[in-house]
Amino acid sequence: MPEAIFLAGDAPSVQRCARCGATSPERAVAAECADCGGLLELVHPAPDVHGAALLARFGSRCCMHPRSEASGVWRFRELVMPGAADIMSHPEGNTPLLARESVRAFAASAGLLLKHEGHNPTGSFKDRGMTVAVTQAARIGARAVACASTGNTSASLAAYAAQAGIPALVFVPRGQIALGKLSQAMAYGARTLLVDGDFDECLRLAREASRELGVYLVNSINPWRVEGQKTIVLELLQQLGWDAPDWIALPAGNLGNTAAFGKALREAHALGLIARVPRLLAVQAAGAAPFAAAFAHGFATHERVHARTIASAIRIGDPASWDRAVRAITETNGAAIAVTDEEILDAKAVIDASGVGCEPASAASVAGVRRLRAAGTIGEHERVVAVLTGHVLKDPEIVLDYHQRTEPKPARANRPVEIGAALAEVARVLNG
Ligand code: F0G
């Protein structure tokens, strides 16, 4: 196995700059490389066993107690934070892999499976990274934690910081985050800053606060977040008996998750957990798609945009994990595409009506699969897993607007009917 992927011996994990290769200890708190400002990534010691023996170990931890073993993140701790002792776990993960015929028919993808990360404790995949980042915050004795967010990260941080007893500061774009997410941040007790600016400005401010004010930054540029989010891929591979699918599709905004998926696949392949690497499909919203635009030009360009989309979770114009995500897409022979808000809302309506439900950004993954099936890039019989990143209740305003709007009435609108409190009126609706 190439040494660069894992460390030899049983030395503690190190943080390594993905740009210049400089390393720092695993407890170093800097959010970026001290030498060149590049983003950091974790490199762990190689587990004492690999291949079948490691598969058996992960398998034996499924559904076990104590608490840490019940987590779909900490079950894989050799690949997440081998040195962890006191774990800040809800628990999280162990999310279902769902098959729904109506969604398969919509996407024209017969074997499509939905990995529903909305089943995490705060309703999004962010909990997988946050359990690790807040565990790290506690073990380095952080006095406060902070993040910029389009909503889900702030909700997750608020919950885990409350559990750890560490004050949390969240920076969100004022008037631009979904109701469910804002409610969660406030309910779980985070200091909630409504910033007069977009997400990209929130992130700039949070990075400055981390540098100047000594608060520990837990955005997905934090390498521990990436380690936790890798377990979405590890867990779905485990659910498939480590028989990797042909494609894994996910919505992409700040590109932290795309980066995490790439790292998970690289490591799983190096350890002999999977025989071949699935192709990653990163799907952006058309009004916030600098990464998809760059992919179309062989990643020769790197431009930021002023982000506009109904999918507020991925309304990001200057993604922070760009280089890591380029590597993920390139190494997996993957793709990055953009879908319109209309395609996102259509896919969401189908996913919702199947009884599964998800927030708007999540539906981009299924919309993307549909697009590449129509283009023939994804074959009819290829096995595809689309990740649904957040719960349907995250953004109730979009749901109400979609189903109650009249001009024009959306294709799949399910309008509620107002009636008087009389049986005859019920019968009229039933027969009509
Ligand atoms: N889906 C949902 C529901 C999200 O909340 C996010 C990101 C993404 C997809 C995209 O993931 O940024 O790693 O490419 N939400 C962040 C937040 C930005 O602040 O909650 P990404």
GROMACS .gro file of C-alpha atoms and ligand atoms in nm:
model
  453
    1MET     CA    1   0.000   0.000   0.000
    2PRO     CA    2   0.145   0.342  -0.093
    3GLU     CA    3   0.303   0.497   0.217
    4ALA     CA    4   0.155   0.839   0.146
    5ILE     CA    5  -0.198   0.714   0.218
    6PHE     CA    6  -0.117   0.573   0.563
    7LEU     CA    7   0.175   0.612   0.806
    8ALA     CA    8   0.403   0.321   0.880
    9GLY     CA    9   0.415   0.181   1.235
   10ASP     CA   10   0.185   0.296   1.512
   11ALA     CA   11   0.282   0.664   1.527
   12PRO     CA   12  -0.005   0.903   1.604
   13SER     CA   13  -0.201   1.052   1.315
   14VAL     CA   14  -0.061   1.369   1.156
   15GLN     CA   15  -0.219   1.661   0.973
   16ARG     CA   16  -0.063   1.707   0.632
   17CYS     CA   17  -0.094   2.001   0.396
   18ALA     CA   18  -0.248   1.878   0.073
   19ARG     CA   19  -0.067   2.155  -0.117
   20CYS     CA   20   0.292   2.158   0.012
   21GLY     CA   21   0.312   1.835   0.213
   22ALA     CA   22   0.419   1.996   0.542
   23THR     CA   23   0.300   1.798   0.842
   24SER     CA   24   0.184   1.904   1.189
   25PRO     CA   25   0.079   1.705   1.497
   26GLU     CA   26  -0.277   1.575   1.518
   27ARG     CA   27  -0.358   1.815   1.802
   28ALA     CA   28  -0.234   2.128   1.622
   29VAL     CA   29  -0.520   2.378   1.608
   30ALA     CA   30  -0.437   2.586   1.299
   31ALA     CA   31  -0.720   2.575   1.044
   32GLU     CA   32  -0.474   2.600   0.754
   33CYS     CA   33  -0.114   2.509   0.675
   34ALA     CA   34   0.123   2.739   0.866
   35ASP     CA   35   0.370   2.734   0.573
   36CYS     CA   36   0.151   2.797   0.269
   37GLY     CA   37  -0.213   2.843   0.380
   38GLY     CA   38  -0.327   2.521   0.207
   39LEU     CA   39  -0.596   2.295   0.351
   40LEU     CA   40  -0.495   2.017   0.586
   41GLU     CA   41  -0.582   1.649   0.576
   42LEU     CA   42  -0.537   1.369   0.826
   43VAL     CA   43  -0.302   1.079   0.764
   44HIS     CA   44  -0.347   0.789   1.006
   45PRO     CA   45  -0.121   0.497   1.094
   46ALA     CA   46  -0.213   0.194   0.886
   47PRO     CA   47  -0.452  -0.025   1.088
   48ASP     CA   48  -0.283  -0.334   1.234
   49VAL     CA   49  -0.487  -0.548   0.997
   50HIS     CA   50  -0.633  -0.484   0.654
   51GLY     CA   51  -0.850  -0.652   0.390
   52ALA     CA   52  -1.072  -0.932   0.524
   53ALA     CA   53  -0.956  -0.896   0.884
   54LEU     CA   54  -1.046  -0.527   0.890
   55LEU     CA   55  -1.382  -0.600   0.728
   56ALA     CA   56  -1.449  -0.858   1.000
   57ARG     CA   57  -1.361  -0.609   1.272
   58PHE     CA   58  -1.589  -0.337   1.131
   59GLY     CA   59  -1.862  -0.599   1.092
   60SER     CA   60  -1.830  -0.719   1.450
   61ARG     CA   61  -1.887  -0.367   1.579
   62CYS     CA   62  -2.219  -0.323   1.403
   63CYS     CA   63  -2.511  -0.260   1.637
   64MET     CA   64  -2.308  -0.318   1.951
   65HIS     CA   65  -2.285  -0.129   2.276
   66PRO     CA   66  -2.127   0.064   2.449
   67ARG     CA   67  -2.225   0.397   2.298
   68SER     CA   68  -1.927   0.450   2.071
   69GLU     CA   69  -1.984   0.119   1.893
   70ALA     CA   70  -2.345   0.210   1.818
   71SER     CA   71  -2.224   0.499   1.604
   72GLY     CA   72  -2.196   0.462   1.228
   73VAL     CA   73  -1.896   0.693   1.249
   74TRP     CA   74  -1.694   0.548   1.538
   75ARG     CA   75  -1.741   0.191   1.417
   76PHE     CA   76  -1.475   0.290   1.162
   77ARG     CA   77  -1.252   0.470   1.411
   78GLU     CA   78  -0.921   0.332   1.275
   79LEU     CA   79  -0.992   0.536   0.964
   80VAL     CA   80  -1.141   0.837   1.145
   81MET     CA   81  -0.951   0.918   1.465
   82PRO     CA   82  -0.742   0.622   1.580
   83GLY     CA   83  -0.626   0.811   1.890
   84ALA     CA   84  -0.972   0.906   2.016
   85ALA     CA   85  -1.046   0.842   2.383
   86ASP     CA   86  -1.343   1.048   2.504
   87ILE     CA   87  -1.588   1.047   2.219
   88MET     CA   88  -1.862   1.307   2.177
   89SER     CA   89  -2.119   1.084   2.010
   90HIS     CA   90  -2.496   1.119   1.992
   91PRO     CA   91  -2.472   0.846   1.839
   92GLU     CA   92  -2.498   0.919   1.467
   93GLY     CA   93  -2.481   0.744   1.131
   94ASN     CA   94  -2.635   0.399   1.071
   95THR     CA   95  -2.856   0.561   0.810
   96PRO     CA   96  -3.069   0.349   0.576
   97LEU     CA   97  -3.007   0.255   0.214
   98LEU     CA   98  -3.351   0.276   0.051
   99ALA     CA   99  -3.500   0.142  -0.271
  100ARG     CA  100  -3.810   0.321  -0.406
  101GLU     CA  101  -3.953   0.220  -0.743
  102SER     CA  102  -4.104   0.562  -0.820
  103VAL     CA  103  -3.769   0.732  -0.774
  104ARG     CA  104  -3.597   0.467  -0.985
  105ALA     CA  105  -3.853   0.517  -1.261
  106PHE     CA  106  -3.812   0.896  -1.247
  107ALA     CA  107  -3.435   0.871  -1.278
  108ALA     CA  108  -3.455   0.581  -1.529
  109SER     CA  109  -3.207   0.400  -1.307
  110ALA     CA  110  -3.335   0.053  -1.221
  111GLY     CA  111  -3.090  -0.025  -0.944
  112LEU     CA  112  -3.084   0.320  -0.782
  113LEU     CA  113  -3.047   0.323  -0.403
  114LEU     CA  114  -3.089   0.624  -0.174
  115LYS     CA  115  -2.851   0.665   0.118
  116HIS     CA  116  -3.059   0.884   0.350
  117GLU     CA  117  -2.837   1.098   0.568
  118GLY     CA  118  -3.142   1.294   0.684
  119HIS     CA  119  -3.181   1.013   0.940
  120ASN     CA  120  -2.893   1.151   1.145
  121PRO     CA  121  -2.974   1.304   1.486
  122THR     CA  122  -2.997   1.665   1.366
  123GLY     CA  123  -3.134   1.566   1.026
  124SER     CA  124  -2.830   1.594   0.800
  125PHE     CA  125  -2.497   1.428   0.716
  126LYS     CA  126  -2.317   1.705   0.903
  127ASP     CA  127  -2.346   1.508   1.228
  128ARG     CA  128  -2.091   1.257   1.097
  129GLY     CA  129  -1.821   1.520   1.069
  130MET     CA  130  -1.932   1.711   1.374
  131THR     CA  131  -1.900   1.421   1.620
  132VAL     CA  132  -1.534   1.402   1.519
  133ALA     CA  133  -1.464   1.777   1.508
  134VAL     CA  134  -1.623   1.838   1.848
  135THR     CA  135  -1.442   1.536   1.994
  136GLN     CA  136  -1.123   1.702   1.869
  137ALA     CA  137  -1.231   2.040   2.010
  138ALA     CA  138  -1.277   1.879   2.352
  139ARG     CA  139  -0.946   1.695   2.344
  140ILE     CA  140  -0.750   2.010   2.259
  141GLY     CA  141  -0.944   2.208   2.522
  142ALA     CA  142  -1.098   2.460   2.282
  143ARG     CA  143  -1.263   2.750   2.466
  144ALA     CA  144  -1.521   2.800   2.191
  145VAL     CA  145  -1.611   2.649   1.854
  146ALA     CA  146  -1.737   2.828   1.544
  147CYS     CA  147  -1.861   2.768   1.192
  148ALA     CA  148  -2.007   2.952   0.896
  149SER     CA  149  -2.308   2.774   0.755
  150THR     CA  150  -2.594   2.762   0.510
  151GLY     CA  151  -2.781   2.603   0.802
  152ASN     CA  152  -2.714   2.235   0.855
  153THR     CA  153  -2.360   2.270   0.985
  154SER     CA  154  -2.479   2.528   1.238
  155ALA     CA  155  -2.761   2.301   1.358
  156SER     CA  156  -2.521   2.010   1.397
  157LEU     CA  157  -2.250   2.213   1.567
  158ALA     CA  158  -2.505   2.360   1.808
  159ALA     CA  159  -2.616   2.011   1.915
  160TYR     CA  160  -2.269   1.860   1.958
  161ALA     CA  161  -2.127   2.168   2.131
  162ALA     CA  162  -2.418   2.153   2.376
  163GLN     CA  163  -2.330   1.790   2.452
  164ALA     CA  164  -1.963   1.879   2.500
  165GLY     CA  165  -2.041   2.189   2.706
  166ILE     CA  166  -1.836   2.413   2.475
  167PRO     CA  167  -1.979   2.753   2.370
  168ALA     CA  168  -2.065   2.763   1.997
  169LEU     CA  169  -2.070   3.060   1.761
  170VAL     CA  170  -2.245   3.020   1.426
  171PHE     CA  171  -2.229   3.261   1.132
  172VAL     CA  172  -2.524   3.233   0.893
  173PRO     CA  173  -2.636   3.455   0.602
  174ARG     CA  174  -2.928   3.661   0.729
  175GLY     CA  175  -3.260   3.572   0.568
  176GLN     CA  176  -3.104   3.298   0.358
  177ILE     CA  177  -3.122   2.985   0.570
  178ALA     CA  178  -3.413   2.744   0.596
  179LEU     CA  179  -3.651   2.766   0.889
  180GLY     CA  180  -3.582   2.421   1.035
  181LYS     CA  181  -3.206   2.482   1.047
  182LEU     CA  182  -3.224   2.828   1.205
  183SER     CA  183  -3.468   2.693   1.465
  184GLN     CA  184  -3.228   2.413   1.554
  185ALA     CA  185  -2.926   2.640   1.603
  186MET     CA  186  -3.125   2.858   1.839
  187ALA     CA  187  -3.292   2.567   2.020
  188TYR     CA  188  -2.965   2.383   2.088
  189GLY     CA  189  -2.819   2.702   2.233
  190ALA     CA  190  -2.558   2.825   1.983
  191ARG     CA  191  -2.481   3.197   1.972
  192THR     CA  192  -2.641   3.265   1.635
  193LEU     CA  193  -2.497   3.549   1.428
  194LEU     CA  194  -2.717   3.663   1.139
  195VAL     CA  195  -2.458   3.809   0.905
  196ASP     CA  196  -2.542   4.076   0.653
  197GLY     CA  197  -2.380   3.887   0.363
  198ASP     CA  198  -2.382   3.554   0.179
  199PHE     CA  199  -2.230   3.221   0.287
  200ASP     CA  200  -1.895   3.300   0.130
  201GLU     CA  201  -1.871   3.617   0.340
  202CYS     CA  202  -1.977   3.423   0.652
  203LEU     CA  203  -1.693   3.177   0.594
  204ARG     CA  204  -1.440   3.455   0.548
  205LEU     CA  205  -1.553   3.607   0.877
  206ALA     CA  206  -1.547   3.274   1.062
  207ARG     CA  207  -1.194   3.205   0.935
  208GLU     CA  208  -1.082   3.546   1.056
  209ALA     CA  209  -1.244   3.487   1.396
  210SER     CA  210  -1.064   3.155   1.425
  211ARG     CA  211  -0.728   3.315   1.341
  212GLU     CA  212  -0.765   3.631   1.549
  213LEU     CA  213  -0.991   3.534   1.838
  214GLY     CA  214  -0.875   3.180   1.907
  215VAL     CA  215  -1.204   2.999   1.849
  216TYR     CA  216  -1.180   2.649   1.700
  217LEU     CA  217  -1.317   2.643   1.345
  218VAL     CA  218  -1.524   2.337   1.249
  219ASN     CA  219  -1.625   2.410   0.891
  220SER     CA  220  -1.555   2.130   0.646
  221ILE     CA  221  -1.213   2.284   0.580
  222ASN     CA  222  -1.140   2.136   0.924
  223PRO     CA  223  -0.972   1.804   0.840
  224TRP     CA  224  -1.149   1.613   1.122
  225ARG     CA  225  -1.486   1.695   0.968
  226VAL     CA  226  -1.369   1.526   0.649
  227GLU     CA  227  -1.266   1.216   0.848
  228GLY     CA  228  -1.617   1.178   0.991
  229GLN     CA  229  -1.791   1.237   0.660
  230LYS     CA  230  -1.584   0.960   0.499
  231THR     CA  231  -1.803   0.717   0.692
  232ILE     CA  232  -2.103   0.790   0.467
  233VAL     CA  233  -1.911   0.603   0.199
  234LEU     CA  234  -1.768   0.337   0.432
  235GLU     CA  235  -2.111   0.263   0.573
  236LEU     CA  236  -2.284   0.241   0.237
  237LEU     CA  237  -2.009   0.010   0.111
  238GLN     CA  238  -2.057  -0.205   0.421
  239GLN     CA  239  -2.433  -0.214   0.359
  240LEU     CA  240  -2.358  -0.340   0.007
  241GLY     CA  241  -2.133  -0.616   0.142
  242TRP     CA  242  -1.828  -0.418   0.022
  243ASP     CA  243  -1.936  -0.479  -0.336
  244ALA     CA  244  -1.887  -0.123  -0.461
  245PRO     CA  245  -2.154   0.039  -0.681
  246ASP     CA  246  -2.063   0.189  -1.019
  247TRP     CA  247  -2.152   0.545  -0.918
  248ILE     CA  248  -2.206   0.748  -0.601
  249ALA     CA  249  -2.394   1.075  -0.659
  250LEU     CA  250  -2.401   1.362  -0.412
  251PRO     CA  251  -2.503   1.729  -0.400
  252ALA     CA  252  -2.206   1.966  -0.390
  253GLY     CA  253  -2.171   2.313  -0.240
  254ASN     CA  254  -1.860   2.390  -0.041
  255LEU     CA  255  -1.718   2.057  -0.172
  256GLY     CA  256  -1.622   1.920   0.171
  257ASN     CA  257  -1.831   1.610   0.120
  258THR     CA  258  -1.698   1.550  -0.231
  259ALA     CA  259  -1.347   1.568  -0.085
  260ALA     CA  260  -1.442   1.330   0.198
  261PHE     CA  261  -1.591   1.076  -0.043
  262GLY     CA  262  -1.275   1.081  -0.253
  263LYS     CA  263  -1.054   1.025   0.050
  264ALA     CA  264  -1.277   0.743   0.177
  265LEU     CA  265  -1.259   0.562  -0.155
  266ARG     CA  266  -0.883   0.611  -0.186
  267GLU     CA  267  -0.827   0.464   0.160
  268ALA     CA  268  -1.081   0.183   0.127
  269HIS     CA  269  -0.918   0.073  -0.197
  270ALA     CA  270  -0.566   0.095  -0.054
  271LEU     CA  271  -0.669  -0.123   0.242
  272GLY     CA  272  -0.829  -0.388   0.023
  273LEU     CA  273  -1.183  -0.319   0.150
  274ILE     CA  274  -1.311  -0.276  -0.206
  275ALA     CA  275  -1.181  -0.427  -0.527
  276ARG     CA  276  -1.267  -0.128  -0.748
  277VAL     CA  277  -1.346   0.239  -0.703
  278PRO     CA  278  -1.691   0.378  -0.787
  279ARG     CA  279  -1.718   0.697  -0.992
  280LEU     CA  280  -1.820   1.008  -0.799
  281LEU     CA  281  -2.087   1.237  -0.941
  282ALA     CA  282  -2.089   1.583  -0.776
  283VAL     CA  283  -2.408   1.773  -0.857
  284GLN     CA  284  -2.436   2.149  -0.817
  285ALA     CA  285  -2.730   2.386  -0.860
  286ALA     CA  286  -2.704   2.573  -1.191
  287GLY     CA  287  -2.691   2.913  -1.021
  288ALA     CA  288  -2.411   2.802  -0.790
  289ALA     CA  289  -2.200   2.579  -1.010
  290PRO     CA  290  -1.841   2.702  -1.039
  291PHE     CA  291  -1.708   2.348  -0.987
  292ALA     CA  292  -1.928   2.192  -1.257
  293ALA     CA  293  -1.825   2.472  -1.495
  294ALA     CA  294  -1.459   2.402  -1.425
  295PHE     CA  295  -1.507   2.027  -1.476
  296ALA     CA  296  -1.648   2.099  -1.821
  297HIS     CA  297  -1.312   2.260  -1.903
  298GLY     CA  298  -1.097   1.984  -1.757
  299PHE     CA  299  -1.055   2.183  -1.435
  300ALA     CA  300  -0.838   2.433  -1.624
  301THR     CA  301  -1.038   2.720  -1.476
  302HIS     CA  302  -1.130   2.818  -1.121
  303GLU     CA  303  -1.383   3.098  -1.095
  304ARG     CA  304  -1.613   3.208  -0.816
  305VAL     CA  305  -1.973   3.304  -0.886
  306HIS     CA  306  -2.244   3.502  -0.710
  307ALA     CA  307  -2.458   3.207  -0.601
  308ARG     CA  308  -2.832   3.195  -0.670
  309THR     CA  309  -3.049   2.887  -0.620
  310ILE     CA  310  -3.359   2.778  -0.436
  311ALA     CA  311  -3.147   2.505  -0.272
  312SER     CA  312  -3.012   2.726   0.007
  313ALA     CA  313  -2.786   2.454   0.150
  314ILE     CA  314  -2.568   2.464  -0.160
  315ARG     CA  315  -2.595   2.837  -0.233
  316ILE     CA  316  -2.216   2.876  -0.237
  317GLY     CA  317  -2.015   3.061  -0.500
  318ASP     CA  318  -1.657   3.008  -0.385
  319PRO     CA  319  -1.620   2.650  -0.256
  320ALA     CA  320  -1.345   2.608   0.004
  321SER     CA  321  -1.248   2.244  -0.058
  322TRP     CA  322  -1.186   2.298  -0.430
  323ASP     CA  323  -0.846   2.126  -0.473
  324ARG     CA  324  -0.944   1.826  -0.263
  325ALA     CA  325  -1.262   1.786  -0.465
  326VAL     CA  326  -1.076   1.810  -0.798
  327ARG     CA  327  -0.861   1.523  -0.676
  328ALA     CA  328  -1.169   1.322  -0.573
  329ILE     CA  329  -1.337   1.360  -0.911
  330THR     CA  330  -1.016   1.304  -1.107
  331GLU     CA  331  -0.905   0.996  -0.913
  332THR     CA  332  -1.245   0.828  -0.938
  333ASN     CA  333  -1.292   0.913  -1.306
  334GLY     CA  334  -1.600   1.097  -1.185
  335ALA     CA  335  -1.800   1.394  -1.308
  336ALA     CA  336  -1.937   1.726  -1.189
  337ILE     CA  337  -2.257   1.866  -1.339
  338ALA     CA  338  -2.518   2.134  -1.277
  339VAL     CA  339  -2.896   2.090  -1.262
  340THR     CA  340  -3.157   2.367  -1.268
  341ASP     CA  341  -3.377   2.463  -0.974
  342GLU     CA  342  -3.671   2.322  -1.168
  343GLU     CA  343  -3.498   1.984  -1.202
  344ILE     CA  344  -3.417   1.993  -0.829
  345LEU     CA  345  -3.778   2.068  -0.731
  346ASP     CA  346  -3.911   1.798  -0.966
  347ALA     CA  347  -3.677   1.538  -0.820
  348LYS     CA  348  -3.765   1.651  -0.469
  349ALA     CA  349  -4.138   1.619  -0.536
  350VAL     CA  350  -4.086   1.259  -0.656
  351ILE     CA  351  -3.862   1.168  -0.359
  352ASP     CA  352  -4.108   1.332  -0.118
  353ALA     CA  353  -4.411   1.161  -0.269
  354SER     CA  354  -4.235   0.822  -0.241
  355GLY     CA  355  -4.261   0.872   0.136
  356VAL     CA  356  -3.886   0.921   0.171
  357GLY     CA  357  -3.860   1.300   0.156
  358CYS     CA  358  -3.554   1.524   0.159
  359GLU     CA  359  -3.459   1.890   0.154
  360PRO     CA  360  -3.412   2.068  -0.182
  361ALA     CA  361  -3.031   2.045  -0.205
  362SER     CA  362  -3.044   1.670  -0.141
  363ALA     CA  363  -3.265   1.613  -0.443
  364ALA     CA  364  -2.988   1.745  -0.668
  365SER     CA  365  -2.822   1.403  -0.645
  366VAL     CA  366  -3.123   1.225  -0.797
  367ALA     CA  367  -3.171   1.505  -1.053
  368GLY     CA  368  -2.807   1.456  -1.150
  369VAL     CA  369  -2.848   1.081  -1.191
  370ARG     CA  370  -3.153   1.141  -1.411
  371ARG     CA  371  -2.953   1.384  -1.625
  372LEU     CA  372  -2.661   1.145  -1.677
  373ARG     CA  373  -2.892   0.852  -1.744
  374ALA     CA  374  -3.062   1.057  -2.018
  375ALA     CA  375  -2.721   1.149  -2.159
  376GLY     CA  376  -2.614   0.784  -2.150
  377THR     CA  377  -2.313   0.858  -1.928
  378ILE     CA  378  -2.464   0.634  -1.661
  379GLY     CA  379  -2.559   0.300  -1.814
  380GLU     CA  380  -2.901   0.141  -1.774
  381HIS     CA  381  -2.771  -0.144  -1.564
  382GLU     CA  382  -2.510   0.041  -1.366
  383ARG     CA  383  -2.553   0.037  -0.989
  384VAL     CA  384  -2.597   0.385  -0.847
  385VAL     CA  385  -2.622   0.518  -0.492
  386ALA     CA  386  -2.757   0.872  -0.458
  387VAL     CA  387  -2.694   1.040  -0.124
  388LEU     CA  388  -2.982   1.236   0.027
  389THR     CA  389  -2.806   1.479   0.255
  390GLY     CA  390  -3.087   1.636   0.461
  391HIS     CA  391  -3.435   1.575   0.604
  392VAL     CA  392  -3.759   1.695   0.439
  393LEU     CA  393  -3.849   1.905   0.747
  394LYS     CA  394  -3.536   2.117   0.719
  395ASP     CA  395  -3.703   2.345   0.468
  396PRO     CA  396  -4.083   2.340   0.520
  397GLU     CA  397  -4.132   2.676   0.349
  398ILE     CA  398  -4.025   2.536   0.012
  399VAL     CA  399  -4.265   2.243   0.051
  400LEU     CA  400  -4.561   2.466   0.135
  401ASP     CA  401  -4.481   2.702  -0.150
  402TYR     CA  402  -4.447   2.419  -0.402
  403HIS     CA  403  -4.774   2.251  -0.314
  404GLN     CA  404  -4.982   2.566  -0.265
  405ARG     CA  405  -4.853   2.783  -0.548
  406THR     CA  406  -5.108   2.846  -0.821
  407GLU     CA  407  -4.942   3.061  -1.087
  408PRO     CA  408  -4.817   2.844  -1.242
  409LYS     CA  409  -4.921   2.530  -1.058
  410PRO     CA  410  -4.619   2.296  -1.032
  411ALA     CA  411  -4.658   1.962  -1.209
  412ARG     CA  412  -4.663   1.753  -0.893
  413ALA     CA  413  -4.844   1.994  -0.660
  414ASN     CA  414  -5.058   1.827  -0.391
  415ARG     CA  415  -5.287   2.107  -0.284
  416PRO     CA  416  -5.456   2.080   0.054
  417VAL     CA  417  -5.835   2.119   0.044
  418GLU     CA  418  -6.025   2.346   0.280
  419ILE     CA  419  -6.357   2.202   0.395
  420GLY     CA  420  -6.633   2.270   0.645
  421ALA     CA  421  -6.667   2.029   0.939
  422ALA     CA  422  -6.930   1.812   0.765
  423LEU     CA  423  -6.924   1.452   0.641
  424ALA     CA  424  -7.081   1.551   0.310
  425GLU     CA  425  -6.780   1.763   0.232
  426VAL     CA  426  -6.544   1.472   0.308
  427ALA     CA  427  -6.748   1.252   0.077
  428ARG     CA  428  -6.729   1.516  -0.196
  429VAL     CA  429  -6.348   1.522  -0.175
  430LEU     CA  430  -6.330   1.141  -0.167
  431ASN     CA  431  -6.550   1.106  -0.475
  432GLY     CA  432  -6.413   1.405  -0.661
  433F0G     N1  433  -2.655   1.898   0.112
  433F0G     C1  434  -2.691   1.962   0.224
  433F0G     C2  435  -2.823   1.933   0.285
  433F0G     C3  436  -2.602   2.055   0.283
  433F0G     O1  437  -2.638   2.117   0.395
  433F0G     C4  438  -2.477   2.080   0.220
  433F0G     C5  439  -2.383   2.176   0.276
  433F0G     C6  440  -2.446   2.009   0.103
  433F0G     C7  441  -2.538   1.920   0.052
  433F0G     C8  442  -2.319   2.029   0.030
  433F0G     O2  443  -2.209   1.974   0.097
  433F0G     O3  444  -2.073   2.180   0.119
  433F0G     O4  445  -1.974   1.956   0.157
  433F0G     O5  446  -2.036   2.030  -0.071
  433F0G     N2  447  -2.410   2.251   0.374
  433F0G     C9  448  -2.312   2.337   0.442
  433F0G    C10  449  -2.373   2.395   0.567
  433F0G    C11  450  -2.245   2.433   0.355
  433F0G     O6  451  -2.329   2.501   0.612
  433F0G     O7  452  -2.460   2.333   0.627
  433F0G     P1  453  -2.064   2.038   0.074
   0.00000   0.00000   0.00000
